[in-house]
Every structure is written in C-alpha cells, then in structure tokens.
C-alpha cells in the first residue's frame, strides 16, 4: 500500500476518509437511499500507518448512524462488521484491509442520516444516506457464483423480477471500489427478465482486483421502464491471491543450558520484535530431548520478551544433546538458534510411588473404611518397607511389619481404618506413609473422606386430602411412606380410627417409598366430618412422621315429603282457546328445596310460572301452567313435580273441547305476551273461588266462572 499516494488522496478530498493517529480509513453507503425493509450496507477501507504506534484489535472498529441535526447520543450502533485484511493476520489486529456491514433498518423518520466510522471510539470517517418511505422495490439482484481465474473475473448473477405486468431489461454495472470510493464501473451488462420470474446471467471480464482484500459491487443503474424502480445493490468481499506478508521480523537469543536425566529443567531464550507490527510468534523445536516452548504472547514493536523451553530429559539422555529453536510467523522462519543441553546423571534415590485404588469418599457413621493402595518402587534400591498411617494429623501408627519391595516392583496393600473413624464425622483426612528400615519416609499419599451422621427421616403423606363417602359405604385412600434419611430404615406404620385401621412394617432404602392402600368404612348414621391420622415411626430412632386427611360422611336427603295439590285438573275449551292450571306445592321437608314443574308430551305451547322456586320448609307456592294446544281434540297431559332435580310426583291434566257454561270476558292484552298474561292471571287468581280459566289467543279474552 503506498502511503504517500493515500495521503495525497486524503488531502485532495477525493475519499471519504480522514486522518487520525495511526489510521486512514473510509466509509461509504452502498445505496444512498433506503426504506423500511431495505438493508443498510456500508463498506470501506482501513490503512494502518505502521511504525506510529500499535494497531488496535479488530473489535475497536465500530459504525453508528444518527439523523442529521440530532445529537450523537441518539446514534444507533451497527453490528455485524466483517473485516478482511490484505495480510496474514493471525493476531486479529486492525491493519490494512476492507470491511463491510449489512443491517436491517426500519421505523426511521424520513430524512438525511449521518454514518460515522470509529476506531477505538474516535471518529475517523463519515458519510450520509437518505431514509425515504416512498421508495418501492419490485426486483432483487444476487450473486450466485464468483471466481477469479487467470486474471479474469467470472460472475454469475440472478435478478428476480416481481413486476406483475412488464418484462424488464436491467442495466447492471460492476464496480471495484478503492479508498477514494466506488469510481467508474469496470464492466456493464444487460439482462432481460420476464415479469414475475427470475433470470440468470454469467459474465466474465478482466479482473480489477489487487492482491489482498477486495470488494466487488453490483448495481442496477437503469431499466427500460418509464418509471425507474431499482433493486438494492449488492457487494462481495473477496481475497484475491495469497494474503500479503506483513512487515514482521524478530531476533532470537539463546545460550547453552544444563539438565538432569529423569528431571525437568528450564532453558531460557529472548525474542525481540524489531518489525513494524505487534506480533505473536510461534516456535518450532528440533531435539532428541522431550521439550516444549511456552507461548510468549503478543509482542509489540521494539519489545523484548524472555521465553522458556521446558526440557524433560529421559534416563538415556545423559551427555550433550543438541536443541534447535526456530522463531516463526505463519509459515515463515524469522530466526533460528541451536544450543547444546548438557544432561547429567540423576542422583540415586529411595522412592516409592503410591496410589489409592477406588476409595468411597462419602460414608455414614458406623460404616467401615477399607483403603486399598498400591506401592511402586521407582527408586534405585531394593527397600524394606513398613506402613505408617495417621488420621486427622494425629500420632502416626504402624500397620503391620516390614516387607521387601524390590526395585521396580509393585505391590497392593489393604489397610482397615474403621476403628480410627468410628467416632468421627464431617471431613476426615488421613495419610498413608511408606518408611524404610531407617525410618526414612520414601513415599506417601494423602486423601480424605466425608462422614455423615445417620439421618432417620420418615415421611408419611396421604394421596387424598379429603374423601367424601355416603354413610354405609366405603372408599380407599393411599398412604405414601418415604425414606428421606441417608440410611436404610424400618418403619412402623399405624392408622387407628373407627373408620380406618392399619398396622404394617415397611423397610426402605434412602430415597425409596411405598404406597399403602388403606380402606375406609362407614356405618349408617355416622354422618359428620372426621380426621383420619397415620404415623410412620423409625425402628432405630425416635423420628416419626404423621399425616391427616379429612373424611366427610354424608347421608343422601329424602325426597317426596312435599304436598302437591292440583287446584284444577280438567278444562273444557272452545277452539283457539288456551288453558291455565293451578298447582299448589307445600314443602314439608326439613330444609329448603327447589321445585319446578315439567309438562311431558304436550302438542302445543307450554309456559310455567314461576319456572322454578326455592320453597322454605313449611311454606307453599302456587305454580301456573299455561297450555295452548296445536289441535282441537281431547288430550291427557302428564306433568311431573321436581324436587331438587328429583321427580317426586307425576299426575295428569285433561283438556277437552265443547260448549261450557262460563260467562264474562276480561281483556288482558296482546296474545303474544303470554308470560305477562300469566302474571296477570296470578293476581286475578286470588279473586277466583273455583272454576276453569281459558285464554282466547285470537281475541285475547279470559273467561271465568262466576
């Protein structure tokens, strides 16, 4: 990248870029005008001024927009920035390259908006776009394939024409923008697409790309339609050729070191970053020794860092060994040093490695503690060994006598610590030690267990909290007994009551439960509400659990104690007349009941007033039954008296036709207001001593006995 030419471009104002410490950058909008549902696509270039301070990480790059004339405090930050450097960039630093950002926007007010590019929260460049809610789109352009072959750029693209009436010919321009902006198109193509279909095209032209990161833009510049409705433009970010090598270098300094066989040693080195970029170096080791290099991390220009090579010499490595260390960045070797490592023989040692095999670290009080462990003689001598142990740091105690463990031999031993932990609880630490006959400690292993106190926790729970049964009947409830303790327990389960009785022994492991069926019986006359209790008690402690449920024993009410009197059971009508029967109900039960009258099998219109009625004990109520037949013939009509939804009486009413000896007419009102008529009759009925009432529907007349 030519810094001088870029600086001149900035000075001439040909790019949307501004200078700032360490960076020159630009920001551009792909489409200068967008609407709701459109994507706001931004792109630009980053040019890092090497040698003038350390570059930031890529995360320091940000974009925001706000309406012109408003405060930056209202700015919206855009996410999803894609950055591609011209260089190999394993450190993920913000150096020379390109970036793009595409975000959906909606809900803005029409007008002009400012877009700002920031690096480390400093504004580096800005541009503008217009938000216009009148913009419409009726097509979409997309790139389906993009290849660069032998200096030629091959592009396959597609346009979807959503115009419902017209075929459209699109003029498509291709751009390869630089820091100064999109510039002139590098290629132009025309594509005709039928309405409501899509068309595909493949084009090839001389590649405009430079080596490194590039941007390709496709933009529909015009169509053959009188009204220009253009799709959103699109872009692709592309790496052309191999990534450029950064101006990275480093100096390696390392001197000879020493090591001891079968031991770990450290050989130090220093690395100086004498390049222009902060760099994370990698290392390659070549040696017959087992060794690895610790990372030196990111090193800034001019900085020197000390590193370490960890050497693990084996028993066969005695003598002088060569070690080569290469300083690398990516695949490039920047420097290399070869040193010698003088490996000396290790000291003769008395050593036994010990390990515990399969220890249950969580036990209960009273449990045994048997520890199985292995001893491996990794020292240089045959050893006469005795085992010593301690619990919670107390005085060491011997376990057994001396035994011989030859060089390289492994044996397994078992030690019983049950007696030492019998009265302990909580965290318990123990140590097993191997001593030789000179009482020198040549091996040890420490471990620990957690001893929990025994917890006896029975739980009793009824499945149903309330049971209702009729006196003389039976039902069932289930009692769940669960062991919520941490040890096996046996429970005595007792239910003792006049209605339910049970005695049972249940043995459960921790977490186990058992459902027990408990029948409940009642006798006639035991009406009332009762508490049924159950207890489950531990056989090994005083722990108990109890549970209660409510038993409600009820008796069904008796029916049929009401007195029902039909004040008239037979009526003789003339044609088109209606009849009204009066039925008196007296409640002789001991409590209030709801009554109603139901007419069965009548061919005609039926009305009953009142429809239903709660009658207090000892009180009576008169019901009026209105019948308007559909045919003029003698009928026998059955009616039922319902007491709290139970039929208690069934009687008949008779309707016949012929002349009668009723005289007098009383006009009631419109024939359609049948219920009003009935209510009026209810008032008049108090004046009637006896007889038949009939209602003439056509003449709305009431005849009654004098």
XYZ file of C-alpha atoms in Angstrom:
706
model
C 0.000 0.000 0.000
C 1.539 3.309 -0.984
C 1.227 5.652 1.992
C 2.215 8.789 0.046
C -0.426 8.392 -2.639
C -3.095 7.667 0.001
C -2.110 10.765 1.948
C -2.394 12.831 -1.210
C -5.832 11.380 -1.873
C -6.947 12.374 1.580
C -5.558 15.880 1.175
C -7.265 16.324 -2.165
C -10.598 15.321 -0.617
C -11.239 12.583 -3.150
C -12.037 9.972 -0.498
C -14.494 9.857 2.355
C -11.566 9.379 4.726
C -9.950 11.414 7.478
C -6.533 11.082 9.036
C -6.163 10.075 12.673
C -3.273 8.746 14.726
C -2.122 5.502 13.096
C -5.079 5.182 10.660
C -6.542 6.428 7.380
C -9.992 4.987 6.696
C -13.145 5.485 4.631
C -16.837 4.703 4.953
C -19.352 4.522 2.068
C -23.011 3.558 1.672
C -23.872 1.021 -0.992
C -27.288 2.609 -1.701
C -27.645 6.262 -0.838
C -31.409 5.981 -0.263
C -33.198 3.180 1.641
C -36.625 2.420 3.058
C -38.135 0.152 5.711
C -37.365 -3.478 4.900
C -34.215 -2.490 2.993
C -30.758 -3.325 4.265
C -28.289 -0.560 5.005
C -24.975 -1.789 3.588
C -21.742 0.052 4.369
C -18.194 -0.605 3.200
C -14.802 0.965 3.366
C -11.043 0.602 3.628
C -8.607 0.664 6.564
C -4.986 1.807 6.135
C -2.740 1.417 9.194
C 0.282 3.711 9.451
C 2.918 1.214 10.603
C 5.578 2.418 12.978
C 3.420 5.152 14.525
C 2.012 3.205 17.438
C 0.492 -0.196 17.960
C -2.618 -1.158 15.961
C -5.853 -1.901 17.761
C -7.683 -5.186 17.733
C -10.452 -5.662 15.155
C -13.036 -5.183 17.909
C -12.010 -1.495 18.086
C -13.787 -0.920 14.739
C -17.398 0.312 15.029
C -20.138 2.050 12.986
C -23.063 4.217 14.063
C -25.727 6.442 12.453
C -27.988 9.278 13.572
C -30.290 11.795 11.918
C -28.656 14.986 10.706
C -29.304 17.743 13.223
C -29.734 15.376 16.194
C -27.245 14.569 18.935
C -24.796 11.692 18.661
C -26.259 10.459 21.943
C -29.221 9.192 19.882
C -26.932 7.288 17.487
C -27.697 3.654 16.654
C -24.678 1.328 16.722
C -24.497 -1.143 13.831
C -23.424 -4.713 14.485
C -22.092 -7.461 12.260
C -18.981 -5.825 10.788
C -16.969 -8.158 8.512
C -13.275 -7.309 8.230
C -10.665 -8.809 5.883
C -7.009 -7.795 5.971
C -4.658 -7.684 2.982
C -2.162 -9.534 5.152
C -1.963 -12.799 7.010
C -3.336 -11.661 10.342
C -3.312 -14.405 12.961
C -3.160 -11.754 15.702
C -6.557 -10.408 14.525
C -5.319 -6.829 14.516
C -6.873 -3.895 12.702
C -4.331 -3.363 9.925
C -4.656 -2.676 6.172
C -7.837 -4.203 4.745
C -11.505 -3.772 3.902
C -14.734 -4.083 5.876
C -18.470 -4.362 5.208
C -21.586 -4.136 7.364
C -25.185 -5.006 6.441
C -28.055 -4.267 8.834
C -31.838 -4.188 8.546
C -33.337 -0.805 9.434
C -36.938 0.279 9.856
C -39.097 2.719 11.756
C -36.988 5.780 10.974
C -38.418 9.141 10.056
C -37.756 10.384 6.543
C -34.661 12.496 6.132
C -30.892 12.557 5.928
C -28.716 10.487 8.289
C -25.028 10.633 9.166
C -22.928 7.458 9.308
C -19.686 7.527 11.299
C -16.773 5.090 11.297
C -14.993 4.908 14.659
C -11.732 3.275 15.674
C -11.246 2.957 19.412
C -14.232 5.352 19.854
C -12.588 8.064 17.724
C -14.483 9.203 14.610
C -12.269 8.510 11.580
C -14.669 8.972 8.629
C -18.292 9.789 7.862
C -20.845 9.601 5.065
C -24.616 10.038 4.623
C -27.756 8.216 3.475
C -31.406 9.191 2.998
C -34.325 7.339 4.560
C -37.304 7.635 2.195
C -40.569 5.781 2.886
C -41.769 6.383 -0.685
C -39.128 4.064 -2.162
C -40.527 0.808 -3.579
C -38.697 -2.304 -4.787
C -40.044 -4.739 -7.341
C -36.899 -6.760 -8.042
C -33.894 -8.300 -6.335
C -30.348 -8.976 -7.521
C -27.974 -11.632 -6.131
C -24.582 -13.164 -6.956
C -24.708 -16.945 -7.238
C -21.025 -17.597 -8.073
C -17.788 -15.594 -8.212
C -14.399 -16.862 -9.421
C -11.095 -15.255 -10.344
C -9.220 -17.334 -12.921
C -6.062 -16.343 -14.828
C -6.661 -12.629 -14.478
C -10.328 -12.882 -15.440
C -13.265 -12.360 -13.080
C -16.198 -14.715 -13.701
C -19.519 -13.679 -12.140
C -22.841 -15.495 -12.216
C -25.767 -13.419 -11.022
C -29.556 -13.572 -10.889
C -32.333 -10.967 -10.972
C -35.848 -11.672 -9.682
C -38.431 -9.523 -11.495
C -41.501 -9.098 -9.285
C -43.175 -6.610 -11.660
C -46.644 -8.101 -12.192
C -47.200 -6.727 -15.707
C -43.962 -5.947 -17.549
C -40.858 -7.678 -18.778
C -37.871 -5.588 -17.705
C -34.377 -5.128 -19.176
C -31.865 -4.272 -16.455
C -28.565 -2.456 -16.991
C -26.085 -3.831 -14.451
C -22.776 -2.120 -13.573
C -19.860 -3.759 -11.784
C -17.526 -1.730 -9.533
C -14.293 -2.453 -7.681
C -14.079 0.418 -5.164
C -10.904 1.805 -3.600
C -10.229 4.130 -0.673
C -11.494 7.038 -2.809
C -14.889 5.407 -3.403
C -16.651 3.245 -5.997
C -15.233 5.113 -9.011
C -16.296 4.161 -12.541
C -17.797 0.828 -13.425
C -15.339 -1.801 -14.606
C -17.974 -3.707 -16.620
C -21.585 -3.321 -17.755
C -24.178 -5.932 -18.704
C -27.854 -6.031 -19.784
C -30.325 -8.717 -18.728
C -33.982 -9.041 -19.784
C -36.255 -10.776 -17.261
C -39.924 -11.656 -17.818
C -42.451 -10.422 -15.269
C -42.849 -12.496 -12.101
C -39.857 -14.688 -12.989
C -36.100 -14.656 -12.444
C -33.294 -14.502 -14.970
C -29.678 -15.657 -14.627
C -26.588 -14.421 -16.382
C -22.885 -15.349 -16.451
C -20.338 -12.680 -17.383
C -16.541 -12.533 -17.457
C -14.235 -9.552 -17.636
C -10.679 -8.569 -16.767
C -10.228 -8.797 -13.028
C -9.952 -5.351 -11.396
C -8.710 -6.818 -8.104
C -5.400 -6.152 -6.400
C -3.591 -8.804 -4.382
C -5.223 -8.926 -0.979
C -8.694 -7.901 0.185
C -11.129 -6.513 -2.424
C -14.778 -5.526 -2.762
C -16.995 -6.201 -5.795
C -20.210 -4.165 -6.148
C -23.131 -4.937 -8.474
C -25.585 -2.102 -9.024
C -28.579 -1.807 -11.385
C -28.044 1.648 -12.869
C -31.216 1.761 -15.023
C -34.049 -0.220 -16.648
C -36.059 0.160 -19.868
C -39.157 1.186 -17.904
C -40.562 4.705 -17.821
C -40.755 4.535 -14.035
C -37.361 3.552 -12.667
C -37.777 1.112 -9.751
C -34.316 -0.207 -8.935
C -33.345 -3.111 -6.694
C -30.895 -2.799 -3.821
C -27.258 -3.138 -4.854
C -25.106 -5.975 -3.516
C -21.426 -6.461 -2.744
C -18.967 -9.263 -2.068
C -15.747 -9.101 -0.078
C -13.039 -11.202 -1.752
C -9.412 -12.191 -1.070
C -7.528 -12.098 -4.368
C -4.463 -14.318 -4.500
C -2.453 -15.104 -1.403
C -2.599 -12.822 1.623
C 0.340 -10.413 1.715
C 3.117 -10.929 4.211
C 3.309 -8.310 6.933
C 6.484 -6.414 7.646
C 7.194 -8.822 10.506
C 10.622 -9.756 11.836
C 12.177 -10.871 15.084
C 15.552 -11.649 16.675
C 16.143 -14.748 18.779
C 18.817 -15.018 21.502
C 19.545 -18.273 23.348
C 22.508 -19.750 25.237
C 23.514 -23.291 26.203
C 21.851 -24.805 29.254
C 22.005 -27.840 31.521
C 19.538 -30.549 32.515
C 19.395 -33.671 34.638
C 18.100 -37.036 33.473
C 14.624 -38.012 34.587
C 14.027 -34.455 35.751
C 12.521 -31.223 34.432
C 14.759 -28.299 33.538
C 14.263 -24.840 32.025
C 16.269 -23.289 29.178
C 15.565 -19.582 28.675
C 15.640 -17.514 25.476
C 14.720 -13.955 24.496
C 12.909 -12.672 21.408
C 12.991 -9.076 20.143
C 10.250 -7.711 17.872
C 12.238 -5.477 15.504
C 9.395 -5.272 12.978
C 6.669 -2.687 12.466
C 3.650 -4.700 13.723
C 2.725 -6.236 17.079
C 3.319 -9.936 16.532
C 2.502 -13.261 18.112
C 5.363 -15.583 17.229
C 5.297 -19.337 17.022
C 8.172 -21.700 17.714
C 9.489 -24.963 16.361
C 11.771 -27.236 18.411
C 14.113 -29.862 16.991
C 15.819 -32.090 19.591
C 16.160 -35.643 20.826
C 15.025 -34.338 24.205
C 11.386 -34.151 25.209
C 10.736 -30.406 25.319
C 8.074 -27.782 24.703
C 8.042 -23.979 24.371
C 5.825 -21.752 26.453
C 3.983 -19.033 24.491
C 5.443 -15.523 24.616
C 2.121 -13.898 23.644
C 1.750 -10.695 21.648
C 4.997 -8.695 21.471
C 4.893 -5.040 20.445
C 7.460 -3.447 18.109
C 10.738 -2.787 19.963
C 9.747 -5.019 22.864
C 11.920 -7.924 24.058
C 10.407 -10.856 25.966
C 12.020 -13.762 27.814
C 10.669 -17.192 26.986
C 11.137 -20.672 28.402
C 11.844 -24.098 26.913
C 10.770 -26.831 29.335
C 13.132 -29.814 28.968
C 12.305 -33.298 30.301
C 15.453 -35.440 29.958
C 14.967 -39.181 29.992
C 17.229 -41.746 31.653
C 19.006 -42.440 28.360
C 19.746 -38.764 27.606
C 22.991 -38.447 29.631
C 25.580 -36.349 27.768
C 25.444 -33.359 25.428
C 22.256 -33.019 23.412
C 21.513 -30.541 20.601
C 18.431 -28.353 20.645
C 17.331 -26.096 17.756
C 14.727 -23.368 18.293
C 13.100 -21.668 15.288
C 11.290 -18.335 15.541
C 8.311 -18.310 13.134
C 5.363 -16.204 11.995
C 2.759 -18.033 9.969
C 4.904 -20.348 7.819
C 7.915 -18.043 7.675
C 11.057 -18.752 9.729
C 12.312 -15.392 11.029
C 15.310 -16.600 13.059
C 16.869 -19.827 14.347
C 19.297 -20.757 17.148
C 20.991 -24.040 18.005
C 22.302 -24.698 21.512
C 23.579 -27.665 23.480
C 21.942 -29.083 26.575
C 24.306 -30.854 28.950
C 22.341 -33.688 30.575
C 23.872 -35.051 33.782
C 23.059 -38.270 35.582
C 20.408 -38.037 38.223
C 21.080 -38.640 41.907
C 20.422 -42.095 43.268
C 17.153 -42.024 45.181
C 14.984 -44.010 47.556
C 11.482 -43.522 46.214
C 8.167 -45.306 46.318
C 5.187 -44.054 44.320
C 1.818 -44.722 45.983
C -1.757 -44.567 44.757
C -5.182 -45.370 46.222
C -7.423 -47.728 44.286
C -11.155 -46.988 44.388
C -11.986 -45.124 47.587
C -15.576 -44.366 48.610
C -15.144 -40.789 49.801
C -18.669 -40.384 51.233
C -19.693 -42.747 54.031
C -22.041 -42.801 57.045
C -21.255 -43.122 60.718
C -20.715 -46.771 61.530
C -19.575 -47.674 58.006
C -16.222 -49.376 57.583
C -13.267 -47.710 55.828
C -11.089 -50.168 53.952
C -8.380 -48.493 51.870
C -6.705 -50.420 49.053
C -3.470 -48.868 47.814
C -0.509 -49.744 45.614
C 3.223 -49.155 46.154
C 5.659 -48.967 43.232
C 9.387 -48.876 43.955
C 10.622 -46.267 41.448
C 13.879 -45.660 43.318
C 17.307 -47.159 42.730
C 17.411 -49.659 45.604
C 15.554 -52.653 46.969
C 13.695 -51.468 50.056
C 12.478 -52.967 53.354
C 9.226 -51.085 53.887
C 6.759 -50.610 56.729
C 3.376 -48.809 56.521
C 2.560 -45.918 58.817
C -0.742 -44.036 58.892
C -2.374 -41.109 60.639
C -5.958 -39.821 60.797
C -6.668 -36.071 61.054
C -2.994 -35.402 61.763
C -2.908 -37.455 64.947
C 0.052 -39.585 66.070
C 1.273 -41.920 63.375
C 0.581 -45.586 63.887
C 2.261 -48.588 62.330
C 0.249 -51.058 60.328
C 1.899 -54.453 60.043
C 5.605 -55.207 59.901
C 8.448 -54.808 57.426
C 8.156 -56.253 53.924
C 10.586 -56.211 50.990
C 9.837 -54.194 47.850
C 12.393 -54.774 45.139
C 13.475 -52.080 42.666
C 10.750 -51.672 40.026
C 8.302 -53.931 41.920
C 4.643 -53.003 42.551
C 2.510 -54.493 45.326
C -1.007 -53.827 46.596
C -1.888 -53.466 50.267
C -5.089 -53.041 52.253
C -5.483 -51.091 55.471
C -8.567 -51.018 57.700
C -9.177 -47.595 59.243
C -12.675 -48.369 60.532
C -11.685 -48.242 64.182
C -9.970 -44.867 63.807
C -13.037 -43.173 62.270
C -15.753 -44.798 64.426
C -16.409 -41.656 66.495
C -15.707 -39.084 63.781
C -17.956 -37.179 61.429
C -17.555 -34.465 58.823
C -14.349 -34.073 56.814
C -11.731 -36.613 57.806
C -8.182 -36.559 56.408
C -5.778 -39.481 56.501
C -2.261 -40.142 55.273
C -0.543 -43.432 54.462
C 3.246 -43.364 54.591
C 5.935 -45.800 53.419
C 9.098 -45.809 55.585
C 12.286 -47.773 55.045
C 14.017 -49.579 57.880
C 15.994 -46.407 58.677
C 12.565 -44.769 59.323
C 13.133 -42.514 56.288
C 9.904 -41.501 54.505
C 10.286 -42.740 50.933
C 6.665 -42.484 49.828
C 3.302 -41.168 50.984
C -0.207 -40.474 49.875
C -2.884 -38.313 51.498
C -6.613 -38.411 50.971
C -9.850 -37.678 52.745
C -13.429 -38.757 53.222
C -16.674 -37.167 54.394
C -18.521 -38.972 57.194
C -22.174 -38.042 57.545
C -24.229 -38.547 60.679
C -27.063 -41.015 60.355
C -30.290 -39.296 59.471
C -33.601 -41.001 60.145
C -36.315 -39.104 58.321
C -39.589 -40.911 57.623
C -42.245 -39.085 55.607
C -45.933 -40.028 55.606
C -48.319 -38.457 53.106
C -51.931 -39.245 52.177
C -52.615 -39.182 48.446
C -56.030 -37.533 49.004
C -56.548 -34.707 51.473
C -60.358 -35.083 51.562
C -62.604 -38.096 50.984
C -66.414 -37.918 50.851
C -68.482 -41.081 51.275
C -72.155 -41.807 51.889
C -72.956 -43.262 55.261
C -72.846 -47.054 54.998
C -70.454 -47.049 52.034
C -66.664 -47.456 51.746
C -63.712 -45.975 49.861
C -59.891 -46.173 49.734
C -57.026 -43.765 50.337
C -53.329 -44.422 49.720
C -50.648 -43.609 52.261
C -47.173 -42.940 50.817
C -44.306 -43.726 53.184
C -40.907 -42.434 52.024
C -37.382 -42.696 53.476
C -35.912 -39.178 53.351
C -32.964 -40.160 55.515
C -29.495 -41.266 54.447
C -29.591 -44.830 55.757
C -31.844 -47.854 55.452
C -34.692 -47.769 57.943
C -37.671 -49.835 59.039
C -40.904 -48.015 59.811
C -43.881 -48.992 61.915
C -46.922 -47.592 60.094
C -50.131 -47.203 62.128
C -53.600 -45.964 61.187
C -56.019 -46.233 64.102
C -59.557 -44.868 63.707
C -63.159 -46.072 63.787
C -63.257 -45.717 60.006
C -59.764 -46.962 59.023
C -57.278 -49.286 60.712
C -53.798 -50.464 59.705
C -50.551 -51.680 61.281
C -47.689 -52.503 58.951
C -43.871 -52.728 58.944
C -42.091 -51.184 55.942
C -38.318 -51.369 55.248
C -36.940 -48.766 52.818
C -33.560 -47.718 51.446
C -32.739 -43.979 51.287
C -34.977 -42.312 48.718
C -37.321 -45.305 48.399
C -41.066 -45.079 49.035
C -44.066 -47.397 49.249
C -47.765 -46.754 48.607
C -50.078 -48.492 51.071
C -53.777 -48.978 50.337
C -55.920 -48.087 53.364
C -59.676 -48.906 53.142
C -62.131 -46.589 54.890
C -65.589 -47.808 56.013
C -68.628 -46.043 57.456
C -71.853 -47.175 59.053
C -75.349 -45.798 58.584
C -75.947 -42.929 60.963
C -72.291 -41.826 61.204
C -72.854 -38.564 59.364
C -70.160 -35.979 60.145
C -66.593 -34.783 59.480
C -63.622 -36.729 60.881
C -59.794 -36.592 60.841
C -58.017 -39.803 59.810
C -54.426 -39.864 61.100
C -51.459 -42.047 60.139
C -47.976 -42.278 61.688
C -44.746 -43.768 60.351
C -42.021 -44.146 63.005
C -38.410 -45.271 62.678
C -37.466 -48.512 64.408
C -33.915 -47.182 65.072
C -34.666 -43.684 66.328
C -37.434 -41.536 67.719
C -38.113 -39.984 64.312
C -41.781 -40.081 63.316
C -43.949 -38.538 60.647
C -47.708 -38.101 60.733
C -50.290 -37.268 58.110
C -54.002 -36.431 58.286
C -56.851 -36.323 55.855
C -60.478 -35.261 56.253
C -63.266 -37.852 55.963
C -66.711 -36.435 55.291
C -69.569 -38.906 55.831
C -72.867 -37.687 54.461
C -76.420 -39.009 54.148
C -78.426 -38.510 50.995
C -81.524 -36.317 51.501
C -85.007 -37.870 51.359
C -87.474 -36.738 48.763
C -91.250 -36.761 48.296
C -92.420 -35.129 51.536
C -93.944 -32.210 49.669
C -97.747 -31.953 49.325
C -98.803 -31.348 45.707
C -102.392 -30.199 45.024
C -103.752 -29.503 41.535
C -106.456 -26.869 42.013
C -107.913 -27.789 38.651
C -107.147 -30.952 36.697
C -109.669 -30.805 33.808
C -110.639 -27.974 31.475
C -113.113 -27.781 28.597
C -112.114 -25.293 25.853
C -113.510 -23.771 22.742
C -111.444 -23.550 19.572
C -108.348 -21.294 19.731
C -108.520 -21.059 23.484
C -105.666 -21.627 25.963
C -105.914 -23.150 29.425
C -104.255 -22.257 32.720
C -103.960 -24.864 35.504
C -103.057 -24.037 39.089
C -100.849 -26.417 41.109
C -100.066 -25.772 44.770
C -96.833 -27.193 46.278
C -96.221 -27.229 50.038
C -92.670 -28.098 51.266
C -92.962 -30.477 54.225
C -89.241 -31.436 54.242
C -86.980 -30.190 56.978
C -84.989 -27.871 54.713
C -85.473 -25.524 51.760
C -85.838 -27.256 48.388
C -86.029 -26.091 44.791
C -89.201 -27.049 42.920
C -90.230 -26.931 39.293
C -92.987 -28.407 37.098
C -92.241 -30.207 33.840
C -95.005 -30.903 31.273
C -94.442 -34.074 29.232
C -95.692 -34.959 25.779
C -97.959 -31.958 25.129
C -98.594 -30.975 21.490
C -98.637 -27.226 21.788
C -97.144 -24.265 23.589
C -96.258 -24.577 27.292
C -95.417 -21.869 29.867
C -94.919 -22.364 33.624
C -94.728 -19.524 36.126
C -92.572 -19.416 38.102
C -90.103 -21.583 36.123
C -88.569 -22.783 39.413
C -88.823 -21.712 43.044
C -86.976 -22.337 46.317
C -89.631 -23.022 48.939
C -88.762 -22.819 52.622
C -89.698 -25.674 54.894
C -93.384 -25.394 55.886
C -94.172 -22.882 53.135
C -96.157 -23.299 49.907
C -96.088 -21.828 46.409
C -98.668 -21.794 43.597
C -97.480 -22.606 40.061
C -99.486 -21.592 36.940
C -99.278 -23.912 33.924
C -100.299 -22.288 30.603
C -101.190 -24.673 27.724
C -102.069 -23.623 24.166
C -102.909 -26.763 22.087
C -101.964 -27.086 18.408
C -105.049 -29.207 17.686
C -108.670 -29.278 18.911
C -109.011 -32.715 20.442
C -109.249 -34.157 23.896
C -105.769 -34.613 25.455
C -104.429 -36.106 28.650
C -101.229 -34.297 29.626
C -98.723 -35.670 32.128
C -96.772 -33.320 34.388
C -94.018 -34.037 36.921
C -93.112 -32.143 40.069
C -89.327 -31.951 40.533
C -87.840 -31.507 43.994
C -84.136 -30.523 43.833
C -83.940 -32.192 40.390
C -85.644 -35.369 41.656
C -89.133 -36.300 40.336
C -91.406 -36.735 43.347
C -94.870 -36.840 41.761
C -96.432 -37.441 38.359
C -100.072 -36.549 37.642
C -102.340 -35.924 34.637
C -104.263 -32.912 33.352
C -107.169 -33.180 30.886
C -108.119 -30.824 28.049
C -111.384 -31.347 26.096
C -113.480 -29.297 23.649
C -117.173 -28.375 23.649
C -119.644 -25.767 24.963
C -119.261 -24.712 28.543
C -121.192 -22.550 30.931
C -118.573 -19.873 31.511
C -119.662 -16.323 31.085
C -117.963 -12.943 31.295
C -114.916 -11.596 29.414
C -111.865 -9.834 30.756
C -109.407 -8.311 28.254
C -105.794 -8.978 29.311
C -103.595 -7.607 26.451
C -101.727 -8.796 23.419
C -101.821 -12.519 22.815
C -98.054 -12.577 22.206
C -97.306 -11.503 25.786
C -98.142 -14.886 27.221
C -95.972 -14.505 30.306
C -97.496 -11.107 31.108
C -100.910 -12.718 30.823
C -99.898 -15.471 33.199
C -98.599 -12.973 35.746
C -101.859 -11.016 35.423
C -103.819 -14.176 35.980
C -101.738 -14.925 39.018
C -103.019 -11.685 40.519
C -106.597 -12.432 39.450
C -106.435 -15.966 40.786
C -106.767 -14.624 44.293
C -110.244 -13.434 43.310
C -111.360 -16.735 41.823
C -113.085 -19.118 44.190
C -113.158 -22.106 41.859
C -113.506 -22.987 38.139
C -111.670 -23.069 34.863
C -109.719 -20.325 33.208
C -109.299 -20.186 29.442
C -107.485 -17.727 27.234
C -108.665 -16.971 23.728
C -105.431 -16.380 21.712
C -107.105 -14.743 18.726
C -109.432 -12.423 20.742
C -107.246 -12.209 23.889
C -110.237 -12.835 26.145
C -110.360 -14.521 29.544
C -113.485 -16.465 30.587
C -114.005 -17.441 34.147
C -116.629 -18.938 36.438
C -118.946 -16.548 38.114
